[in-house]
Amino acid sequence: MPLTPQTAPVTYWLEHAWLGTHVEPSVAVDVADGRIAAVRTGVASPPPGAVALRGLTLPGLANAHSHAFHRALRGTVQVGSGTFWTWRETMYSVADRLTPDTYFALARAVYAEMALAGITCVGEFHYLHHAPGGARYADPNAMGEALLAAAADAGIRITLLDTAYLSAGFGTPPNHHQLRFSDGTAEAWAQRADALKDGPEHARIGAALHSVRAVPADQLTTVADWARARQAPLHVHLSEQTAENDACRDAHGRTPTQLLSDHGVLGPRTTAVHATHLTPEDIGLLGGTGTGVCMCPTTERDLADGIGPAPRLQAHGSPLSLGSDSHAVIDLLEEARAMELDERLRTRTRGHWTAAALLRAATADGHAALGWDDAGAIETGALADLTTIALDSVRTAGPPPRLGAETAVFAASAADVRHTIVGGRQIVRDGAHTRVSDVPAALAASIAAVRG
């Protein structure tokens, strides 16, 4: 079903609201045409006809980096040991079995799981474009359109980051798995991506470079120019593995960050994903150009990638966002918590970010990275996307409500999400999805259809 905003005026009464700097009790939020028309504080009880949201209400959470089909790997890739590269072989085996229909069913279930976790917008880093062997579907964007439809059906917003993926490595053609990903050239990628259109309410189209190993250096600018001409977000996996850095130096005599800089890829509309293994010069280049960085701590720890230099990146000028990436778990509160706690383990010091700063990464800065600058805040004119977290669960009970932000970030989990509202409509009500009646069953069935 299409995602349409709440057109009839509605008022939500927030028992406690996170307003960016503090928790405010008893807030009424008036919604019209899917946007916040007014924020009224000091409203002691729900006005007549208002919908009461009890707990702590935040702006909707933005998952800035997702590969929806990786959800089918959960559990399987945790058996035994292995490396990032052996994990990748398992990932390929799932990718090989997906069709537009099975991808729609899987993504719909995954996006419904995200809604249950309070996520109102997802950045889908999409490179699974063609049929096995590289044959084109009758609609060359059949797989991308399946993702757009899945997000609409699950009731969340999406930025489809259509991804250029053209080679297996520096100077190496795609392997037989990667033929599904490749358009052959950046020009052919751009021609196909041109046919994708923003949705009226829920969808925006962006671009991605899979990585410097997957897009030849002389074609990086083509993708960057495509995004620049449309003022669209541009994302890129960057320095996730030291092997990528070593191969890039061997091929080009510079780091991946330096290569992207040389070809005009960096800038305020660009987001580097992971950015784990950087030199001080790399950090200066990213921060100095205002390039954002999306950290994915639960995936980075699951794959033993390492801990990226997030505090230094932010100090140099890079806005931070968060993503669940391979969906080892889908929990943006855990991503926020993990970014701080991983840094504590690495440095043996505490307090690298406040709870407010971590919530900003999960909300306003995540939305900005996905091209939704009009979301991520509870303020007049913003999109009416909200997430309510219980303050009376076994994890959250006890602290005073004024410490709701700290409770949310450092104690709560996705299981504590009580309500999710997108465009003024309740997509999750009292912990139940209003559009997908049985999300676990939908996940189980759609994953079984693509597992060997």
CSV table of C-alpha atoms in Angstrom, one decimal:
chain,number,residue,atom,x,y,z
A,1,MET,CA,0.0,0.0,0.0
A,2,PRO,CA,1.4,3.5,-0.7
A,3,LEU,CA,2.8,5.6,2.1
A,4,THR,CA,0.6,8.7,2.3
A,5,PRO,CA,0.9,11.4,5.0
A,6,GLN,CA,-1.9,12.0,7.6
A,7,THR,CA,-3.9,14.7,5.8
A,8,ALA,CA,-6.6,15.3,8.4
A,9,PRO,CA,-5.2,17.3,11.3
A,10,VAL,CA,-4.3,15.2,14.3
A,11,THR,CA,-2.7,16.1,17.6
A,12,TYR,CA,-0.3,13.8,19.5
A,13,TRP,CA,0.3,14.4,23.2
A,14,LEU,CA,3.8,13.4,24.2
A,15,GLU,CA,4.2,12.5,27.8
A,16,HIS,CA,7.9,13.3,27.4
A,17,ALA,CA,9.6,14.8,24.3
A,18,TRP,CA,13.2,15.1,23.4
A,19,LEU,CA,13.5,18.6,21.9
A,20,GLY,CA,17.1,18.4,20.9
A,21,THR,CA,18.7,19.8,24.1
A,22,HIS,CA,16.5,18.5,26.9
A,23,VAL,CA,13.4,16.4,27.8
A,24,GLU,CA,10.3,18.4,28.0
A,25,PRO,CA,7.2,17.0,29.7
A,26,SER,CA,3.6,17.3,28.5
A,27,VAL,CA,4.1,18.4,24.9
A,28,ALA,CA,1.3,18.6,22.3
A,29,VAL,CA,2.3,18.2,18.6
A,30,ASP,CA,-0.2,19.3,16.0
A,31,VAL,CA,0.1,17.6,12.7
A,32,ALA,CA,-1.3,18.7,9.3
A,33,ASP,CA,-0.5,17.3,5.8
A,34,GLY,CA,2.2,15.0,7.3
A,35,ARG,CA,4.1,17.9,8.9
A,36,ILE,CA,4.4,19.3,12.4
A,37,ALA,CA,2.1,22.4,12.4
A,38,ALA,CA,2.8,23.4,16.0
A,39,VAL,CA,4.7,22.2,19.1
A,40,ARG,CA,3.0,23.3,22.4
A,41,THR,CA,4.7,22.8,25.7
A,42,GLY,CA,3.1,22.8,29.1
A,43,VAL,CA,0.0,20.9,28.0
A,44,ALA,CA,-0.7,19.0,31.3
A,45,SER,CA,-3.0,16.3,29.8
A,46,PRO,CA,-4.0,15.0,26.4
A,47,PRO,CA,-6.4,17.5,24.7
A,48,PRO,CA,-9.8,16.1,23.6
A,49,GLY,CA,-9.3,13.8,20.6
A,50,ALA,CA,-5.5,13.7,20.9
A,51,VAL,CA,-3.5,10.5,20.6
A,52,ALA,CA,-1.4,10.0,23.8
A,53,LEU,CA,2.2,8.7,23.3
A,54,ARG,CA,3.4,7.6,26.7
A,55,GLY,CA,7.1,7.3,27.2
A,56,LEU,CA,9.9,9.4,25.7
A,57,THR,CA,9.2,10.6,22.1
A,58,LEU,CA,12.2,11.3,19.8
A,59,PRO,CA,12.3,12.4,16.2
A,60,GLY,CA,12.1,9.3,14.0
A,61,LEU,CA,15.4,7.4,13.7
A,62,ALA,CA,17.4,7.4,10.4
A,63,ASN,CA,19.2,4.2,9.4
A,64,ALA,CA,21.7,5.7,7.1
A,65,HIS,CA,23.2,2.5,5.8
A,66,SER,CA,21.4,-0.7,4.9
A,67,HIS,CA,21.8,-3.7,2.7
A,68,ALA,CA,18.3,-5.2,3.1
A,69,PHE,CA,19.2,-8.7,1.7
A,70,HIS,CA,22.0,-9.1,4.3
A,71,ARG,CA,19.2,-9.7,6.9
A,72,ALA,CA,19.0,-13.2,5.5
A,73,LEU,CA,22.5,-13.8,6.8
A,74,ARG,CA,21.7,-13.3,10.5
A,75,GLY,CA,22.8,-16.3,12.5
A,76,THR,CA,24.3,-18.1,9.5
A,77,VAL,CA,27.5,-16.0,9.3
A,78,GLN,CA,28.0,-16.2,13.1
A,79,VAL,CA,28.7,-19.9,13.0
A,80,GLY,CA,32.4,-20.6,13.5
A,81,SER,CA,35.1,-18.0,12.8
A,82,GLY,CA,36.2,-16.8,9.3
A,83,THR,CA,36.9,-13.3,8.0
A,84,PHE,CA,35.2,-10.5,6.1
A,85,TRP,CA,36.1,-12.3,2.9
A,86,THR,CA,34.6,-15.6,3.9
A,87,TRP,CA,31.5,-13.7,5.1
A,88,ARG,CA,31.4,-12.2,1.6
A,89,GLU,CA,31.1,-15.6,-0.1
A,90,THR,CA,28.1,-16.4,2.1
A,91,MET,CA,26.6,-13.1,1.2
A,92,TYR,CA,27.1,-13.8,-2.6
A,93,SER,CA,25.2,-17.1,-2.2
A,94,VAL,CA,22.1,-15.3,-0.9
A,95,ALA,CA,22.4,-12.6,-3.5
A,96,ASP,CA,22.5,-15.2,-6.3
A,97,ARG,CA,19.0,-16.4,-5.3
A,98,LEU,CA,17.1,-13.2,-5.2
A,99,THR,CA,14.5,-12.1,-7.7
A,100,PRO,CA,12.4,-8.9,-7.8
A,101,ASP,CA,9.5,-10.7,-6.1
A,102,THR,CA,11.5,-12.4,-3.4
A,103,TYR,CA,13.5,-9.2,-2.8
A,104,PHE,CA,10.3,-7.3,-2.4
A,105,ALA,CA,9.0,-9.8,0.2
A,106,LEU,CA,12.3,-9.8,2.1
A,107,ALA,CA,12.8,-6.0,2.1
A,108,ARG,CA,9.2,-5.4,3.1
A,109,ALA,CA,9.7,-7.6,6.2
A,110,VAL,CA,13.1,-6.0,6.9
A,111,TYR,CA,11.7,-2.5,6.7
A,112,ALA,CA,8.8,-3.6,8.9
A,113,GLU,CA,11.4,-4.8,11.4
A,114,MET,CA,13.0,-1.3,11.2
A,115,ALA,CA,9.7,0.4,11.8
A,116,LEU,CA,9.3,-1.7,15.0
A,117,ALA,CA,12.8,-0.5,16.0
A,118,GLY,CA,11.7,3.2,15.6
A,119,ILE,CA,13.4,3.7,12.2
A,120,THR,CA,11.3,6.0,10.0
A,121,CYS,CA,13.8,6.4,7.2
A,122,VAL,CA,16.4,4.1,5.6
A,123,GLY,CA,19.3,4.6,3.3
A,124,GLU,CA,19.4,1.5,1.1
A,125,PHE,CA,22.8,1.0,-0.5
A,126,HIS,CA,21.5,-0.9,-3.5
A,127,TYR,CA,23.8,-2.7,-5.9
A,128,LEU,CA,21.9,-5.9,-6.7
A,129,HIS,CA,20.6,-4.6,-10.0
A,130,HIS,CA,20.4,-7.4,-12.6
A,131,ALA,CA,19.5,-11.1,-13.0
A,132,PRO,CA,22.1,-13.8,-12.3
A,133,GLY,CA,24.8,-13.7,-14.9
A,134,GLY,CA,24.2,-10.0,-15.5
A,135,ALA,CA,21.2,-10.3,-17.8
A,136,ARG,CA,18.9,-7.3,-17.7
A,137,TYR,CA,15.3,-7.5,-16.5
A,138,ALA,CA,12.6,-6.1,-18.8
A,139,ASP,CA,12.5,-3.2,-16.4
A,140,PRO,CA,16.3,-2.5,-15.8
A,141,ASN,CA,15.4,-1.1,-12.3
A,142,ALA,CA,13.1,-4.0,-11.3
A,143,MET,CA,15.2,-4.7,-8.2
A,144,GLY,CA,15.4,-1.1,-7.1
A,145,GLU,CA,11.7,-0.6,-7.7
A,146,ALA,CA,11.0,-3.6,-5.5
A,147,LEU,CA,12.9,-1.9,-2.7
A,148,LEU,CA,10.9,1.4,-3.2
A,149,ALA,CA,7.6,-0.5,-3.1
A,150,ALA,CA,8.7,-2.5,0.0
A,151,ALA,CA,9.5,0.6,1.9
A,152,ALA,CA,6.1,2.1,1.0
A,153,ASP,CA,4.3,-1.1,2.1
A,154,ALA,CA,6.2,-1.2,5.4
A,155,GLY,CA,5.4,2.4,6.0
A,156,ILE,CA,8.9,4.0,6.2
A,157,ARG,CA,10.8,6.5,4.0
A,158,ILE,CA,13.7,5.4,1.8
A,159,THR,CA,16.6,7.0,0.1
A,160,LEU,CA,17.5,4.5,-2.6
A,161,LEU,CA,21.3,4.9,-3.0
A,162,ASP,CA,21.7,3.3,-6.4
A,163,THR,CA,25.2,1.9,-6.5
A,164,ALA,CA,27.8,1.8,-9.2
A,165,TYR,CA,29.7,-1.5,-8.9
A,166,LEU,CA,31.8,-2.2,-11.9
A,167,SER,CA,34.8,-4.3,-11.0
A,168,ALA,CA,36.0,-7.0,-8.6
A,169,GLY,CA,39.1,-5.0,-7.7
A,170,PHE,CA,41.6,-2.6,-9.2
A,171,GLY,CA,41.8,-3.6,-12.9
A,172,THR,CA,39.9,-6.8,-12.3
A,173,PRO,CA,36.6,-7.5,-14.1
A,174,PRO,CA,33.6,-8.6,-12.1
A,175,ASN,CA,33.5,-12.2,-10.9
A,176,HIS,CA,30.5,-14.4,-11.8
A,177,HIS,CA,28.6,-13.3,-8.6
A,178,GLN,CA,29.3,-9.6,-9.3
A,179,LEU,CA,27.9,-9.7,-12.8
A,180,ARG,CA,24.5,-9.0,-11.2
A,181,PHE,CA,25.9,-5.8,-9.7
A,182,SER,CA,27.6,-4.3,-12.8
A,183,ASP,CA,26.3,-2.0,-15.5
A,184,GLY,CA,29.6,-2.3,-17.3
A,185,THR,CA,30.5,1.4,-17.2
A,186,ALA,CA,29.6,4.4,-15.1
A,187,GLU,CA,27.9,5.9,-18.1
A,188,ALA,CA,25.6,2.9,-18.4
A,189,TRP,CA,25.0,3.0,-14.7
A,190,ALA,CA,24.0,6.7,-15.0
A,191,GLN,CA,21.6,5.9,-17.9
A,192,ARG,CA,19.9,3.3,-15.9
A,193,ALA,CA,19.8,5.4,-12.7
A,194,ASP,CA,18.2,8.3,-14.7
A,195,ALA,CA,15.0,6.3,-14.9
A,196,LEU,CA,14.5,6.1,-11.1
A,197,LYS,CA,12.3,8.8,-9.8
A,198,ASP,CA,11.6,10.2,-6.3
A,199,GLY,CA,8.4,9.1,-4.8
A,200,PRO,CA,5.8,11.7,-4.0
A,201,GLU,CA,6.0,11.2,-0.2
A,202,HIS,CA,8.3,8.4,0.8
A,203,ALA,CA,11.2,8.0,-1.6
A,204,ARG,CA,14.2,9.9,-2.8
A,205,ILE,CA,16.9,8.7,-5.2
A,206,GLY,CA,20.6,9.1,-4.4
A,207,ALA,CA,23.8,7.5,-5.7
A,208,ALA,CA,26.6,5.4,-4.3
A,209,LEU,CA,30.1,4.2,-5.3
A,210,HIS,CA,30.4,0.8,-3.9
A,211,SER,CA,34.1,1.4,-3.2
A,212,VAL,CA,37.3,2.5,-4.9
A,213,ARG,CA,38.0,-1.1,-5.7
A,214,ALA,CA,34.7,-1.6,-7.4
A,215,VAL,CA,34.6,1.6,-9.5
A,216,PRO,CA,37.7,2.4,-11.7
A,217,ALA,CA,39.3,5.7,-10.9
A,218,ASP,CA,38.6,7.2,-14.3
A,219,GLN,CA,34.9,6.6,-13.7
A,220,LEU,CA,34.5,8.0,-10.2
A,221,THR,CA,33.8,11.5,-11.5
A,222,THR,CA,30.9,10.3,-13.6
A,223,VAL,CA,29.0,9.1,-10.6
A,224,ALA,CA,29.9,12.1,-8.5
A,225,ASP,CA,28.8,14.4,-11.3
A,226,TRP,CA,25.5,12.6,-11.6
A,227,ALA,CA,24.8,13.1,-7.9
A,228,ARG,CA,26.0,16.7,-8.0
A,229,ALA,CA,23.7,17.6,-10.9
A,230,ARG,CA,20.7,16.4,-9.0
A,231,GLN,CA,21.9,17.7,-5.6
A,232,ALA,CA,21.4,14.1,-4.4
A,233,PRO,CA,23.2,12.3,-1.6
A,234,LEU,CA,26.3,10.3,-2.6
A,235,HIS,CA,27.6,7.5,-0.4
A,236,VAL,CA,30.7,5.3,-0.6
A,237,HIS,CA,32.2,2.4,1.4
A,238,LEU,CA,35.6,3.7,2.5
A,239,SER,CA,38.6,1.9,4.0
A,240,GLU,CA,36.5,-0.8,5.7
A,241,GLN,CA,39.4,-3.2,5.3
A,242,THR,CA,43.2,-2.6,5.4
A,243,ALA,CA,43.4,-4.8,2.3
A,244,GLU,CA,41.5,-2.2,0.3
A,245,ASN,CA,44.0,0.5,1.4
A,246,ASP,CA,47.0,-1.6,0.5
A,247,ALA,CA,45.5,-2.5,-2.9
A,248,CYS,CA,44.7,1.2,-3.6
A,249,ARG,CA,48.2,2.3,-2.7
A,250,ASP,CA,49.6,-0.4,-5.0
A,251,ALA,CA,47.4,0.6,-7.9
A,252,HIS,CA,47.4,4.4,-7.5
A,253,GLY,CA,50.1,5.4,-5.0
A,254,ARG,CA,47.6,6.9,-2.6
A,255,THR,CA,44.9,6.0,-0.1
A,256,PRO,CA,41.2,5.5,-1.0
A,257,THR,CA,40.3,8.9,0.6
A,258,GLN,CA,43.0,10.7,-1.4
A,259,LEU,CA,41.8,9.0,-4.6
A,260,LEU,CA,38.2,10.1,-3.9
A,261,SER,CA,39.4,13.6,-3.2
A,262,ASP,CA,41.4,13.8,-6.5
A,263,HIS,CA,38.3,12.9,-8.4
A,264,GLY,CA,35.9,15.3,-6.8
A,265,VAL,CA,33.9,12.8,-4.8
A,266,LEU,CA,34.2,14.4,-1.3
A,267,GLY,CA,31.9,17.2,-0.1
A,268,PRO,CA,28.9,18.0,2.1
A,269,ARG,CA,26.5,15.8,0.2
A,270,THR,CA,28.8,12.8,0.4
A,271,THR,CA,28.9,10.3,3.1
A,272,ALA,CA,31.7,7.8,3.7
A,273,VAL,CA,30.6,4.6,5.2
A,274,HIS,CA,32.8,2.9,7.8
A,275,ALA,CA,36.0,5.0,7.3
A,276,THR,CA,37.7,2.6,9.7
A,277,HIS,CA,41.3,2.6,8.6
A,278,LEU,CA,42.3,6.2,7.9
A,279,THR,CA,45.5,8.2,8.0
A,280,PRO,CA,45.6,11.6,9.7
A,281,GLU,CA,45.7,13.2,6.2
A,282,ASP,CA,42.5,11.2,5.3
A,283,ILE,CA,40.8,12.5,8.4
A,284,GLY,CA,41.7,16.1,7.4
A,285,LEU,CA,40.4,15.6,3.9
A,286,LEU,CA,37.1,14.2,5.0
A,287,GLY,CA,36.6,16.8,7.7
A,288,GLY,CA,37.9,19.7,5.7
A,289,THR,CA,35.4,19.1,2.9
A,290,GLY,CA,32.5,18.5,5.2
A,291,THR,CA,32.1,14.9,4.1
A,292,GLY,CA,29.9,13.0,6.4
A,293,VAL,CA,30.8,9.6,7.9
A,294,CYS,CA,28.3,6.8,8.7
A,295,MET,CA,29.5,4.5,11.4
A,296,CYS,CA,28.0,1.0,11.6
A,297,PRO,CA,29.4,-0.4,14.9
A,298,THR,CA,27.3,-3.6,15.2
A,299,THR,CA,28.5,-4.7,11.7
A,300,GLU,CA,32.0,-3.4,12.2
A,301,ARG,CA,32.4,-5.5,15.4
A,302,ASP,CA,30.6,-8.5,13.9
A,303,LEU,CA,33.0,-8.6,10.9
A,304,ALA,CA,36.0,-7.7,13.1
A,305,ASP,CA,36.6,-4.7,10.9
A,306,GLY,CA,38.0,-2.4,13.6
A,307,ILE,CA,36.9,0.8,15.4
A,308,GLY,CA,37.0,3.9,13.2
A,309,PRO,CA,38.3,7.3,14.4
A,310,ALA,CA,34.9,8.8,14.8
A,311,PRO,CA,35.8,11.5,17.5
A,312,ARG,CA,38.7,12.8,15.3
A,313,LEU,CA,36.5,12.8,12.2
A,314,GLN,CA,33.8,14.8,14.0
A,315,ALA,CA,36.4,17.2,15.5
A,316,HIS,CA,37.7,17.9,12.0
A,317,GLY,CA,34.3,18.7,10.6
A,318,SER,CA,32.6,15.4,9.5
A,319,PRO,CA,29.0,15.0,10.6
A,320,LEU,CA,28.3,11.5,12.0
A,321,SER,CA,25.4,9.2,11.2
A,322,LEU,CA,24.6,5.6,12.0
A,323,GLY,CA,23.6,2.5,10.1
A,324,SER,CA,22.8,-1.1,10.7
A,325,ASP,CA,24.5,-2.2,7.5
A,326,SER,CA,24.5,-6.0,7.4
A,327,HIS,CA,21.7,-6.2,10.1
A,328,ALA,CA,23.5,-8.4,12.6
A,329,VAL,CA,20.9,-6.5,14.7
A,330,ILE,CA,18.5,-3.8,13.7
A,331,ASP,CA,18.7,-1.3,16.6
A,332,LEU,CA,19.8,2.3,16.1
A,333,LEU,CA,19.9,2.8,19.9
A,334,GLU,CA,22.5,0.0,20.0
A,335,GLU,CA,24.4,1.6,17.2
A,336,ALA,CA,24.5,4.9,19.1
A,337,ARG,CA,25.5,3.2,22.3
A,338,ALA,CA,28.1,1.1,20.6
A,339,MET,CA,29.9,4.1,19.0
A,340,GLU,CA,30.5,5.5,22.5
A,341,LEU,CA,31.3,2.2,24.2
A,342,ASP,CA,33.6,1.0,21.5
A,343,GLU,CA,35.6,4.2,21.8
A,344,ARG,CA,35.7,3.8,25.6
A,345,LEU,CA,37.2,0.4,25.1
A,346,ARG,CA,39.7,1.7,22.6
A,347,THR,CA,40.9,4.7,24.7
A,348,ARG,CA,40.0,3.5,28.2
A,349,THR,CA,38.3,6.9,28.8
A,350,ARG,CA,34.6,7.8,29.0
A,351,GLY,CA,32.4,10.5,27.7
A,352,HIS,CA,33.4,11.0,24.1
A,353,TRP,CA,29.8,12.0,23.2
A,354,THR,CA,26.8,13.1,25.2
A,355,ALA,CA,23.5,11.3,24.8
A,356,ALA,CA,22.3,14.4,23.0
A,357,ALA,CA,25.1,14.1,20.4
A,358,LEU,CA,24.5,10.4,19.9
A,359,LEU,CA,20.8,11.0,19.4
A,360,ARG,CA,21.6,13.7,16.9
A,361,ALA,CA,23.6,11.2,14.9
A,362,ALA,CA,20.7,8.8,15.0
A,363,THR,CA,18.1,11.5,13.9
A,364,ALA,CA,18.9,14.9,12.4
A,365,ASP,CA,22.3,14.1,11.0
A,366,GLY,CA,21.2,10.7,9.7
A,367,HIS,CA,18.3,12.2,7.8
A,368,ALA,CA,20.6,15.0,6.4
A,369,ALA,CA,23.0,12.3,5.1
A,370,LEU,CA,20.0,10.8,3.2
A,371,GLY,CA,18.8,14.1,1.8
A,372,TRP,CA,15.9,14.6,4.2
A,373,ASP,CA,16.9,17.9,5.8
A,374,ASP,CA,13.3,18.5,6.7
A,375,ALA,CA,13.2,15.5,9.1
A,376,GLY,CA,14.9,14.6,12.4
A,377,ALA,CA,13.6,17.2,14.8
A,378,ILE,CA,10.4,17.9,16.7
A,379,GLU,CA,9.8,21.4,15.5
A,380,THR,CA,7.3,23.3,13.5
A,381,GLY,CA,7.6,22.6,9.8
A,382,ALA,CA,9.4,19.3,10.1
A,383,LEU,CA,8.1,16.0,8.8
A,384,ALA,CA,5.9,14.4,11.4
A,385,ASP,CA,8.1,11.4,12.0
A,386,LEU,CA,8.3,10.3,15.6
A,387,THR,CA,9.5,7.4,17.7
A,388,THR,CA,8.3,6.7,21.3
A,389,ILE,CA,10.4,4.7,23.7
A,390,ALA,CA,8.9,3.1,26.8
A,391,LEU,CA,10.3,4.4,30.1
A,392,ASP,CA,8.7,1.7,32.2
A,393,SER,CA,10.3,-1.5,30.8
A,394,VAL,CA,12.7,-3.7,32.7
A,395,ARG,CA,15.5,-1.9,30.9
A,396,THR,CA,14.3,1.7,31.3
A,397,ALA,CA,12.3,1.8,34.5
A,398,GLY,CA,13.9,3.8,37.4
A,399,PRO,CA,15.7,6.8,36.1
A,400,PRO,CA,13.8,10.1,36.2
A,401,PRO,CA,12.3,11.2,32.9
A,402,ARG,CA,14.6,14.2,32.7
A,403,LEU,CA,17.3,11.6,32.0
A,404,GLY,CA,15.3,10.1,29.2
A,405,ALA,CA,18.0,10.7,26.6
A,406,GLU,CA,20.6,9.0,28.7
A,407,THR,CA,18.2,6.1,29.4
A,408,ALA,CA,17.3,5.7,25.7
A,409,VAL,CA,20.9,5.7,24.5
A,410,PHE,CA,22.6,3.7,27.3
A,411,ALA,CA,19.8,1.3,28.4
A,412,ALA,CA,17.0,1.0,26.0
A,413,SER,CA,16.8,-1.2,22.9
A,414,ALA,CA,14.6,-1.6,19.9
A,415,ALA,CA,12.4,-3.8,22.0
A,416,ASP,CA,11.4,-0.7,24.0
A,417,VAL,CA,10.0,1.1,21.0
A,418,ARG,CA,6.3,1.6,21.6
A,419,HIS,CA,5.1,3.8,18.7
A,420,THR,CA,6.5,4.8,15.3
A,421,ILE,CA,4.8,7.6,13.3
A,422,VAL,CA,5.7,8.5,9.7
A,423,GLY,CA,4.1,11.5,8.1
A,424,GLY,CA,1.7,11.8,11.0
A,425,ARG,CA,0.4,8.2,10.6
A,426,GLN,CA,1.0,5.5,13.2
A,427,ILE,CA,3.0,2.7,11.6
A,428,VAL,CA,3.7,1.0,14.9
A,429,ARG,CA,1.1,1.3,17.7
A,430,ASP,CA,1.7,-0.2,21.1
A,431,GLY,CA,4.6,-2.3,19.7
A,432,ALA,CA,2.6,-3.8,16.9
A,433,HIS,CA,3.0,-3.0,13.2
A,434,THR,CA,-0.2,-1.6,11.7
A,435,ARG,CA,0.5,-2.8,8.1
A,436,VAL,CA,2.4,-6.0,8.5
A,437,SER,CA,0.4,-8.2,10.8
A,438,ASP,CA,3.1,-10.7,11.8
A,439,VAL,CA,6.6,-9.3,11.1
A,440,PRO,CA,8.5,-12.4,12.5
A,441,ALA,CA,6.5,-14.7,10.2
A,442,ALA,CA,7.1,-12.4,7.3
A,443,LEU,CA,10.8,-12.4,8.0
A,444,ALA,CA,10.9,-16.2,8.4
A,445,ALA,CA,9.1,-16.9,5.2
A,446,SER,CA,11.0,-14.4,3.1
A,447,ILE,CA,14.3,-15.6,4.4
A,448,ALA,CA,13.5,-19.2,3.9
A,449,ALA,CA,12.7,-18.4,0.2
A,450,VAL,CA,16.2,-17.2,-0.5
A,451,ARG,CA,18.3,-19.5,1.8
A,452,GLY,CA,20.0,-22.6,0.3
